[in-house]
PDB file of C-alpha atoms and ligand atoms in Angstrom:
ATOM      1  CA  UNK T  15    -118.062  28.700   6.150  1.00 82.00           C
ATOM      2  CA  UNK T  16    -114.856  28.327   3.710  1.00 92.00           C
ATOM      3  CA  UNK T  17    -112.216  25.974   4.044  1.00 97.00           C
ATOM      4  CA  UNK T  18    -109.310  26.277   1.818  1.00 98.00           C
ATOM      5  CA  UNK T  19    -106.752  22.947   1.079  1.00 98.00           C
ATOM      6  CA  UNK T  20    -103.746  24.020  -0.863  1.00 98.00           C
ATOM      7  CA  UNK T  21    -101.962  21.252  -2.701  1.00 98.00           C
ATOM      8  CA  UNK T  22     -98.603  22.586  -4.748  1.00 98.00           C
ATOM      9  CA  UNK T  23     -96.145  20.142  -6.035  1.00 98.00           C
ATOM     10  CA  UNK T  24     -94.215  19.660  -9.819  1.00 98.00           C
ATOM     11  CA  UNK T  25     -95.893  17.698 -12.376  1.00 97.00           C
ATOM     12  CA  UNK T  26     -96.478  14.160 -12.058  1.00 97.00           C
ATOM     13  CA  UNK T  27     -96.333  14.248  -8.139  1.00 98.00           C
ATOM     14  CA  UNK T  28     -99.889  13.155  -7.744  1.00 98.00           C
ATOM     15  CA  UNK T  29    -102.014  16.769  -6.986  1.00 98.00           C
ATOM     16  CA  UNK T  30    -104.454  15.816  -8.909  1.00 98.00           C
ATOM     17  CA  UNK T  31    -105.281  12.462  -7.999  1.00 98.00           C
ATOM     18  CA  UNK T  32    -104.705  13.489  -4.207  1.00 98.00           C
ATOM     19  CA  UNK T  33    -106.665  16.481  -4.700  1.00 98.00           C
ATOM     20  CA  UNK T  34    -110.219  14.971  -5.919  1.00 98.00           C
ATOM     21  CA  UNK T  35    -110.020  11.938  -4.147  1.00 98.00           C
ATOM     22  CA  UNK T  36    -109.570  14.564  -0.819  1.00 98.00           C
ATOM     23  CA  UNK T  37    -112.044  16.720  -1.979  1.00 98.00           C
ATOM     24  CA  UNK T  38    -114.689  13.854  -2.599  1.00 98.00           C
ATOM     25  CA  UNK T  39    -114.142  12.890   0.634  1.00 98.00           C
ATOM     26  CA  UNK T  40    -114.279  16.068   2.390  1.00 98.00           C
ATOM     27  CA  UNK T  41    -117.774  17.144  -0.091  1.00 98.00           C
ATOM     28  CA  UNK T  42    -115.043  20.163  -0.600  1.00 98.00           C
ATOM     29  CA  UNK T  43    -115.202  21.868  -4.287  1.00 98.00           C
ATOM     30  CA  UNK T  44    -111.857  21.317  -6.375  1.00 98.00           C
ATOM     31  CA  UNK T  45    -110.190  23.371  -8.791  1.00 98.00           C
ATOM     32  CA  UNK T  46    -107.101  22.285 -11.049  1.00 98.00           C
ATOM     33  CA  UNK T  47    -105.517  25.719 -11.254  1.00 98.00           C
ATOM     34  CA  UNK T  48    -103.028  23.718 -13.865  1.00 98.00           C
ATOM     35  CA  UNK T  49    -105.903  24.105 -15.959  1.00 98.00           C
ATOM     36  CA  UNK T  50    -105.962  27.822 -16.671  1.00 98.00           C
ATOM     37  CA  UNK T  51    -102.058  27.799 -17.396  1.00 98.00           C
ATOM     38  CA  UNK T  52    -102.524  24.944 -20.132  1.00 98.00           C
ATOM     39  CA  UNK T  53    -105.688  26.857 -21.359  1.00 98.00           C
ATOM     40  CA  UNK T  54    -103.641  29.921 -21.880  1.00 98.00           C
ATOM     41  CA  UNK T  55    -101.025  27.869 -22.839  1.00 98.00           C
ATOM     42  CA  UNK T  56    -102.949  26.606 -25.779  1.00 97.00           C
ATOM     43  CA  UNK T  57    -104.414  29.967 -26.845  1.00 97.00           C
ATOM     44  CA  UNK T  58    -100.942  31.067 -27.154  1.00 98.00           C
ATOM     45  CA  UNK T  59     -99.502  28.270 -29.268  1.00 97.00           C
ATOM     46  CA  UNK T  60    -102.711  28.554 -31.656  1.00 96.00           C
ATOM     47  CA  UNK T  61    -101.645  32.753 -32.022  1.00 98.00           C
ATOM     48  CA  UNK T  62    -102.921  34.424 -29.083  1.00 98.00           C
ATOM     49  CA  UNK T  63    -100.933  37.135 -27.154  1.00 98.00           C
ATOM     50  CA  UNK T  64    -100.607  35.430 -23.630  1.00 98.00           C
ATOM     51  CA  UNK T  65    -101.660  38.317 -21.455  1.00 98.00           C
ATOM     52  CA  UNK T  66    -104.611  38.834 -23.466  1.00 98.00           C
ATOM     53  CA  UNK T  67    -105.587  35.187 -23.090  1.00 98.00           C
ATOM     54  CA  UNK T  68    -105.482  34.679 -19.442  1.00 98.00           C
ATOM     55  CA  UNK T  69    -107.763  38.088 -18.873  1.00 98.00           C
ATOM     56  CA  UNK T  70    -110.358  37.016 -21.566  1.00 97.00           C
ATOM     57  CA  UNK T  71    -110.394  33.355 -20.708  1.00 96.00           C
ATOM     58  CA  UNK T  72    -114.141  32.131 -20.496  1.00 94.00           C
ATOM     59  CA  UNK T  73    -114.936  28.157 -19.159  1.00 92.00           C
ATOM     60  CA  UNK T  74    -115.439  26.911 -22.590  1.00 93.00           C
ATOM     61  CA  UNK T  75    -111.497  27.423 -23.060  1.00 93.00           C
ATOM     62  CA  UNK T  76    -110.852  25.133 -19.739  1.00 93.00           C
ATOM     63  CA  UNK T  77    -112.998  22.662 -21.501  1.00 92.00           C
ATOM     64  CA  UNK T  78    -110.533  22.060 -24.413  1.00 90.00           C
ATOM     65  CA  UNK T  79    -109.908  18.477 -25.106  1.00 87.00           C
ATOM     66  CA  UNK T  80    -106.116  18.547 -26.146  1.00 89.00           C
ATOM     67  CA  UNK T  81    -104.963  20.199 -22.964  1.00 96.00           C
ATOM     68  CA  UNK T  82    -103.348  17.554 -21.401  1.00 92.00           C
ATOM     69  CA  UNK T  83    -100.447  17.358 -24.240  1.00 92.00           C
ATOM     70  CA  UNK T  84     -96.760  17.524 -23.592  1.00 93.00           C
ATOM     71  CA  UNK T  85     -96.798  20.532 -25.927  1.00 95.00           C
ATOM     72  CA  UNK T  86     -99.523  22.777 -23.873  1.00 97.00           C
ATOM     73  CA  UNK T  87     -97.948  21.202 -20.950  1.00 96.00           C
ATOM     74  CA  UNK T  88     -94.842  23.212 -21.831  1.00 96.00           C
ATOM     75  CA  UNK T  89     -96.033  26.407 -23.020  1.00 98.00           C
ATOM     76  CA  UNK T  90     -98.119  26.644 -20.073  1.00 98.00           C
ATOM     77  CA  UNK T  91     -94.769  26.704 -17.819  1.00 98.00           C
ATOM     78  CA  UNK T  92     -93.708  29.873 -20.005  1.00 98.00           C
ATOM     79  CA  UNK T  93     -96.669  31.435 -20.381  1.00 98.00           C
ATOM     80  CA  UNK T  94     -96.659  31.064 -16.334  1.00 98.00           C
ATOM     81  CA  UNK T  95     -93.612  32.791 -15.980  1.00 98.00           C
ATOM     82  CA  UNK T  96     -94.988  35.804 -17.200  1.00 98.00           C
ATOM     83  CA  UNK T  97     -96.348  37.974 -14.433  1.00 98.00           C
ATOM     84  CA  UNK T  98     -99.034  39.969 -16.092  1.00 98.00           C
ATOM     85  CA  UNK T  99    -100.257  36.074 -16.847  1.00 98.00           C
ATOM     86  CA  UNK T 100    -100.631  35.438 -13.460  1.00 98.00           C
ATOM     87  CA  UNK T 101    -101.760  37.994 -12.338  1.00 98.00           C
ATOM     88  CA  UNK T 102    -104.888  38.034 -14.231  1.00 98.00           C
ATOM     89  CA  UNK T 103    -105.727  34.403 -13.069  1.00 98.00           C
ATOM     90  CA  UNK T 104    -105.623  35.913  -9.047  1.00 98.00           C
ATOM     91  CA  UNK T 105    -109.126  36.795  -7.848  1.00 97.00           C
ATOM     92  CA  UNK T 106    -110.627  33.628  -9.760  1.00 97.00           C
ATOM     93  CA  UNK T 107    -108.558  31.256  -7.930  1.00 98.00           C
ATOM     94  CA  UNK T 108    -109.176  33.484  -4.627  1.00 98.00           C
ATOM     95  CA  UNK T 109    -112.973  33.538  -5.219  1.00 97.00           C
ATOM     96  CA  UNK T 110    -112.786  29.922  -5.593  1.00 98.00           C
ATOM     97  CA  UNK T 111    -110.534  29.225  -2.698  1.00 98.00           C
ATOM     98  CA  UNK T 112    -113.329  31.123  -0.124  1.00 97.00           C
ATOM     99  CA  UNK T 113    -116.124  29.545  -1.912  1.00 96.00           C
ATOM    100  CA  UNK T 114    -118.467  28.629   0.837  1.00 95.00           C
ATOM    101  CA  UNK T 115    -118.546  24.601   1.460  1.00 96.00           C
ATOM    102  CA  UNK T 116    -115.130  24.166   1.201  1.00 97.00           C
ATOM    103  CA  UNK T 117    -112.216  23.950  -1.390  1.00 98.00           C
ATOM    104  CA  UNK T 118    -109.405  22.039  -2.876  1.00 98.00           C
ATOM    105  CA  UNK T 119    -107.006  23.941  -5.367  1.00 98.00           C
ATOM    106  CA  UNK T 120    -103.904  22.133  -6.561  1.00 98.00           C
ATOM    107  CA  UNK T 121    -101.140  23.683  -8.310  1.00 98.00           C
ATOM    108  CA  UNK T 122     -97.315  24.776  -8.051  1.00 98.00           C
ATOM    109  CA  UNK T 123     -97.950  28.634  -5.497  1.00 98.00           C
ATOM    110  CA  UNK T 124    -101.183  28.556  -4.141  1.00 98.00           C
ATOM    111  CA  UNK T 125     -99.813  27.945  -0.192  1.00 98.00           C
ATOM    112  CA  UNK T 126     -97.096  30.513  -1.336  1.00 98.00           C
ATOM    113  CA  UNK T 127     -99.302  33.108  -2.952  1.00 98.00           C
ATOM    114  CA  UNK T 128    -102.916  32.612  -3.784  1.00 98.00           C
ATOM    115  CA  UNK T 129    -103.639  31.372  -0.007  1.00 98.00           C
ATOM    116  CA  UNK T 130    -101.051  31.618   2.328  1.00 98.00           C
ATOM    117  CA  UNK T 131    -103.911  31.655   4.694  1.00 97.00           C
ATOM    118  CA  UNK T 132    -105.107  28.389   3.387  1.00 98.00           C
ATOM    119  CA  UNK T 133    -106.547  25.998   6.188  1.00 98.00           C
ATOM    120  CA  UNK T 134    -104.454  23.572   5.593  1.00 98.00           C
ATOM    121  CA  UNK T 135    -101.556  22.853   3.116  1.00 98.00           C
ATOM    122  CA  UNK T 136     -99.882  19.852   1.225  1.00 98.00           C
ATOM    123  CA  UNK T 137     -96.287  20.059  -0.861  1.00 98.00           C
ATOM    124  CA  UNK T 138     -96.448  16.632  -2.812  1.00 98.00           C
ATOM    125  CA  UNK T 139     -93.454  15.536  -4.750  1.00 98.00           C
ATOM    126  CA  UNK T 140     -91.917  12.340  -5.990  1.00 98.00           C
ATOM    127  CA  UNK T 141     -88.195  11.732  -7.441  1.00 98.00           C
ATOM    128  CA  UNK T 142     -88.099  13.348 -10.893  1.00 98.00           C
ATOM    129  CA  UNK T 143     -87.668   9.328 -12.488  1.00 98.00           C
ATOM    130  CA  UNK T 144     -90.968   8.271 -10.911  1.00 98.00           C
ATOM    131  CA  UNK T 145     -92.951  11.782 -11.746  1.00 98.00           C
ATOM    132  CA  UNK T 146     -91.631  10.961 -15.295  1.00 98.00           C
ATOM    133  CA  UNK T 147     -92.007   7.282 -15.203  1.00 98.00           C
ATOM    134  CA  UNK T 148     -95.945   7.825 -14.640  1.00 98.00           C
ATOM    135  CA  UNK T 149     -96.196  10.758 -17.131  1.00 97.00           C
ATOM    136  CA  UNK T 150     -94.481   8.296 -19.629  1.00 97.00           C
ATOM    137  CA  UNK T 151     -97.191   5.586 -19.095  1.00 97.00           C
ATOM    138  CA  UNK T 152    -100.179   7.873 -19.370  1.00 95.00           C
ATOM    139  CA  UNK T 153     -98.992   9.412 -22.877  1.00 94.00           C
ATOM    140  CA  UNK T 154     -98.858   5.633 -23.838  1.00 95.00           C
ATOM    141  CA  UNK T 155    -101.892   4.731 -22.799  1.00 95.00           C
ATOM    142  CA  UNK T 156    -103.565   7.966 -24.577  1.00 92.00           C
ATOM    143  CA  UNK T 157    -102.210   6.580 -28.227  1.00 92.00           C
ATOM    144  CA  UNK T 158     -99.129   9.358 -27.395  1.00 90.00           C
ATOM    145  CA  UNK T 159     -95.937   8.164 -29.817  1.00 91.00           C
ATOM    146  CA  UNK T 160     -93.032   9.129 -26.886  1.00 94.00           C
ATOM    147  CA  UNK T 161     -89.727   7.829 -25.174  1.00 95.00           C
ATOM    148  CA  UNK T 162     -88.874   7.615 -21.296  1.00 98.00           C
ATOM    149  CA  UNK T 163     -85.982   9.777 -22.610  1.00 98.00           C
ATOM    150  CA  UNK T 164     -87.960  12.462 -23.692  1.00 97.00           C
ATOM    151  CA  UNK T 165     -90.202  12.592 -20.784  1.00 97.00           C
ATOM    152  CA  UNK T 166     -87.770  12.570 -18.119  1.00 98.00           C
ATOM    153  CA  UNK T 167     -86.231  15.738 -19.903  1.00 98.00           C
ATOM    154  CA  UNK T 168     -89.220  17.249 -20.236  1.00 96.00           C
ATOM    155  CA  UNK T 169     -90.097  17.135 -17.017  1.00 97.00           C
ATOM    156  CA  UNK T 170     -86.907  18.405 -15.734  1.00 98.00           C
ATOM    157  CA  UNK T 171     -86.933  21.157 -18.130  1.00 97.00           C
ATOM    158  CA  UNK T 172     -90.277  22.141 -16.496  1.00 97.00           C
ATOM    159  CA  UNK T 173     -89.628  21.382 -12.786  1.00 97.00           C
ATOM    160  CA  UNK T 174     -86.472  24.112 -13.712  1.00 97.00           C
ATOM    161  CA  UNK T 175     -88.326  26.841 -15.541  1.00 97.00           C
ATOM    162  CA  UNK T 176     -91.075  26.643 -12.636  1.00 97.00           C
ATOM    163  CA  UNK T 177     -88.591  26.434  -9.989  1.00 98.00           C
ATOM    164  CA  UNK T 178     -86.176  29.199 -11.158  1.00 98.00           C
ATOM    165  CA  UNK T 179     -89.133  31.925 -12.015  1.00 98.00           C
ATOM    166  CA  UNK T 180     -89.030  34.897 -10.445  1.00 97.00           C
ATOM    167  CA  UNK T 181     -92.529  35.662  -9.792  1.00 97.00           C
ATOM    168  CA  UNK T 182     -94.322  32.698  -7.741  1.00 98.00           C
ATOM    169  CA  UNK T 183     -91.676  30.230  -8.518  1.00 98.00           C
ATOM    170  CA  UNK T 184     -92.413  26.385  -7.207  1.00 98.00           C
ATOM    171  CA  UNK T 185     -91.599  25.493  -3.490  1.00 98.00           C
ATOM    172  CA  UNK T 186     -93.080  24.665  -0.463  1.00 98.00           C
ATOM    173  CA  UNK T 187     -94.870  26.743   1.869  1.00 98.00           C
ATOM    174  CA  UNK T 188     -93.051  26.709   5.458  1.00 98.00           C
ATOM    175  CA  UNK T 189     -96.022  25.322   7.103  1.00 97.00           C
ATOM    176  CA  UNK T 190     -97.152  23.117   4.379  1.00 98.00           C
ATOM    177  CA  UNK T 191     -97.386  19.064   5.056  1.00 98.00           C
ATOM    178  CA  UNK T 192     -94.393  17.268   2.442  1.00 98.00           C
ATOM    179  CA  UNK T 193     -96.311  14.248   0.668  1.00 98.00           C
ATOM    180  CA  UNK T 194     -93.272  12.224  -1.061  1.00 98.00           C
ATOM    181  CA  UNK T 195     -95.190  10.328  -3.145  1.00 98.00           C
ATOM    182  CA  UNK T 196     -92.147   8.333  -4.989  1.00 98.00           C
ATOM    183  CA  UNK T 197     -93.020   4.744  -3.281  1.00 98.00           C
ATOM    184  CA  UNK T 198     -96.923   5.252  -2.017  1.00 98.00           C
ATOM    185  CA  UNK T 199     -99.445   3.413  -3.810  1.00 98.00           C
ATOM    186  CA  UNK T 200    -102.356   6.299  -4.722  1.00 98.00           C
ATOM    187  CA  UNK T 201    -104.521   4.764  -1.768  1.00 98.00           C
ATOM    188  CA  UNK T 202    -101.471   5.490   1.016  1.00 98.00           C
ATOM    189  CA  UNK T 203    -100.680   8.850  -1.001  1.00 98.00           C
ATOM    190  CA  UNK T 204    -104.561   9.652  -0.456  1.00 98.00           C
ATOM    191  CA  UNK T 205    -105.051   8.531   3.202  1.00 98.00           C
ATOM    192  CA  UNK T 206    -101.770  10.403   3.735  1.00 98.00           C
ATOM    193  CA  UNK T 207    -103.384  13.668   2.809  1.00 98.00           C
ATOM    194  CA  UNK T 208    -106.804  12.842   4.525  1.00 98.00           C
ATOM    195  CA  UNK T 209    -104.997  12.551   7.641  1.00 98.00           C
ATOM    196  CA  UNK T 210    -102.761  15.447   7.447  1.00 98.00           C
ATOM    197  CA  UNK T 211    -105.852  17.845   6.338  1.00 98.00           C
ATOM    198  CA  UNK T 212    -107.620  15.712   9.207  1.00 98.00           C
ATOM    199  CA  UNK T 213    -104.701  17.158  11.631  1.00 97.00           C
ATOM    200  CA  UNK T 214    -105.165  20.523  10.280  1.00 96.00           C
ATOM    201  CA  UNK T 215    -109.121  20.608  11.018  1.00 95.00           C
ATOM    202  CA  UNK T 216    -108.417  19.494  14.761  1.00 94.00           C
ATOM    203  CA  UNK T 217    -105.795  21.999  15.371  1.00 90.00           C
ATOM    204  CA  UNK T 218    -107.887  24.779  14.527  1.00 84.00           C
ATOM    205  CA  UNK T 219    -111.183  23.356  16.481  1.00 80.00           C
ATOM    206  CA  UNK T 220    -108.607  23.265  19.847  1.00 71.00           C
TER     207      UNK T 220
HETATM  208  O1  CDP P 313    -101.579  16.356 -10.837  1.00 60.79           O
HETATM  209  P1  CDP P 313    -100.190  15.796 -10.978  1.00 60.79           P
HETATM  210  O2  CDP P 313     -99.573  16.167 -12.285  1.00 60.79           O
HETATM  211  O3  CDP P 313     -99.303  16.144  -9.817  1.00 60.79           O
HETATM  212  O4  CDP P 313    -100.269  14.209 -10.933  1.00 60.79           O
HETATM  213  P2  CDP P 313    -101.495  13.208 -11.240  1.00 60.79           P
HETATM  214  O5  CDP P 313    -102.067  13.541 -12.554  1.00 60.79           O
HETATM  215  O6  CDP P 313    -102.406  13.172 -10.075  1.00 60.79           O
HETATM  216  O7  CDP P 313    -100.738  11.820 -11.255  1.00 60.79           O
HETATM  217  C1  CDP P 313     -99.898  11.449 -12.337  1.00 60.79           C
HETATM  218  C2  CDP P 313     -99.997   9.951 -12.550  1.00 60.79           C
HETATM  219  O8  CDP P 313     -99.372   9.277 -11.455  1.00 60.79           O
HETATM  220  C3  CDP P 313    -101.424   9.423 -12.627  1.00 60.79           C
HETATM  221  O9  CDP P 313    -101.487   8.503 -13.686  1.00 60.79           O
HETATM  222  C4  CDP P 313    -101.630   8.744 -11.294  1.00 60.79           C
HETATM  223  O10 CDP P 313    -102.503   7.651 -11.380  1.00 60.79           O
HETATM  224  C5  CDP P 313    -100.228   8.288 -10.942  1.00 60.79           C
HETATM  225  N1  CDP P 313     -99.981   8.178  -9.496  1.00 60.79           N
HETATM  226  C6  CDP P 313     -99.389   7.049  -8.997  1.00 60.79           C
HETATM  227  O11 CDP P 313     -99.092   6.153  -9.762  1.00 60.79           O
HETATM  228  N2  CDP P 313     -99.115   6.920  -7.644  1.00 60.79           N
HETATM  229  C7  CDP P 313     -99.406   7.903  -6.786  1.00 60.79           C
HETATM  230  N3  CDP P 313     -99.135   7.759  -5.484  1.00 60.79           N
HETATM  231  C8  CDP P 313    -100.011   9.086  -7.288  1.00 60.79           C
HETATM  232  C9  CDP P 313    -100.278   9.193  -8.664  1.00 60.79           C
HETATM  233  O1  CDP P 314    -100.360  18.195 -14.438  1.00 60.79           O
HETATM  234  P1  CDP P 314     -98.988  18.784 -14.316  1.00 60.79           P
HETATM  235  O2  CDP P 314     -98.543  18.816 -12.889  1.00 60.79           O
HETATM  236  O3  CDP P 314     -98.009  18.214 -15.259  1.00 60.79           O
HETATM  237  O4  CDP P 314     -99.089  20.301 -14.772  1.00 60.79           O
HETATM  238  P2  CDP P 314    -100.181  21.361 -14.410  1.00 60.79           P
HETATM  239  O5  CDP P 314    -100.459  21.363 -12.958  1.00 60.79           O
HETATM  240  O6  CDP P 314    -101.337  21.222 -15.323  1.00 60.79           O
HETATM  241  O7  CDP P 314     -99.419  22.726 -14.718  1.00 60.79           O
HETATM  242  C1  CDP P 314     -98.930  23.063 -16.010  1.00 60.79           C
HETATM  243  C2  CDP P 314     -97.970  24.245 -15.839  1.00 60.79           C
HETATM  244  O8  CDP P 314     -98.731  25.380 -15.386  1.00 60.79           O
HETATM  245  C3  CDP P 314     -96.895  24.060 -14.774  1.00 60.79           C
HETATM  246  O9  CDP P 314     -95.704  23.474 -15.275  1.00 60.79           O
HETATM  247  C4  CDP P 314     -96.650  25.485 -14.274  1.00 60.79           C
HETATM  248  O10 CDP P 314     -95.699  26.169 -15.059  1.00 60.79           O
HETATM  249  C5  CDP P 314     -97.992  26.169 -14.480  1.00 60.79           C
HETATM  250  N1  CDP P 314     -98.734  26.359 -13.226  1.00 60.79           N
HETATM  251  C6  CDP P 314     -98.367  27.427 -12.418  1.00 60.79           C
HETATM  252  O11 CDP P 314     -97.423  28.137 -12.721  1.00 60.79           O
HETATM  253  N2  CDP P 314     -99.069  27.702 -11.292  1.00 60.79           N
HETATM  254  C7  CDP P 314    -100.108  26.935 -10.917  1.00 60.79           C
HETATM  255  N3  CDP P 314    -100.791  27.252  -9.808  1.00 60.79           N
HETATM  256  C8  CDP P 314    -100.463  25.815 -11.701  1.00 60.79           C
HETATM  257  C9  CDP P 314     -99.745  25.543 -12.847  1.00 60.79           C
END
């Protein structure tokens, strides 16, 4: 039996933390559909046409280890904005999402578009100085020369581009859960989901 969990949110909200620490606890199968936009991302800024690259992406490209730079992290958001992009990443994140045992996918439409019949849905956000704030400490900690300045304009820039698109633009799903993460400690942002996917299980079992 499948058993989709969509988590959407902007960057820095806490999907991804939220999202493996729900589907550990649920034994439920996660994918970080982030992940493919960065991977095309990357393929583009090293020369790649970005249609091409999301319809010939293979795993090893997901397995990149500089993904998780400011710089992918931004041409992902524009390469994501194109829908031929997007549209070629569809029926993996669909085949994932019905995967029997379960599934967690976390990323900015797939309530909205990849699953509006998802089980159960979760918007998670936090105040743009907070989603920044964290963002700034974890490019520290990686050896990442940066500025709060930078970051918080970064991640307004992207919140904006993803927000404004035309084609499966950031927001929440009318019958998702809102997580405001912006003063929850990752263990109350975490039990917060839990019990709102919790709610979700028991209203369809009634
Ligand atoms: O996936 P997303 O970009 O939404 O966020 P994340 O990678 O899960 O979280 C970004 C950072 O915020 C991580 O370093 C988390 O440990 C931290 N975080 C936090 O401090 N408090 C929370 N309630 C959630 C996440
Ligand atoms: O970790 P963080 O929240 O900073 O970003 P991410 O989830 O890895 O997503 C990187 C970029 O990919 C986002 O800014 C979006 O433009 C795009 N994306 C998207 O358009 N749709 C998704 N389902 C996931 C990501």
């Amino acid at each position: 039996m499948s058993f989709t969990i969509a988590i959407d949110g902007p960057a820095a909200a806490g999907k991804g933390t939220i999202s493996r620490a729900v589907a550990a606890h649920f034994g439920f199968a996660h994918l970080d559909t982030g992940l493919l936009y960065r991977a095309v991302g990357a393929r583009h800024l090293a020369g790649a046409e970005p249609v091409a690259a999301a319809t010939q992406l293979t795993a090893a490209d997901l397995e990149a280890d500089d993904l998780r730079t400011p710089e992918v992290a931004q041409a992902a958001s524009r390469v994501a904005a194109i829908g031929a992009v997007r549209a070629a990443l569809v029926d993996f994140q669909r085949a994932f999402a019905r995967r029997a045992g379960g599934a967690v996918l976390d990323g900015r439409d797939i309530g909205t578009v990849i699953c509006p019949e998802a089980e159960a849905k979760l918007f998670v956000t936090a105040s743009p100085e907070v989603r920044a704030e964290r963002r700034y400490r974890e490019l520290r900690e990686k050896g990442i020369e940066t500025d709060f300045a930078t970051v918080l304009a970064d991640t307004r820039e992207r919140d904006a581009r993803d927000m404004g698109r035309t084609d499966a633009p950031l927001r929440p799903a009318d019958d998702a859960v809102e997580i405001d993460t912006s003063h929850l400690s990752i263990d109350e942002a975490v039990a917060a989901a839990i019990a709102a996917v919790d709610q979700a299980m028991k209203e369809r079992t009634t």
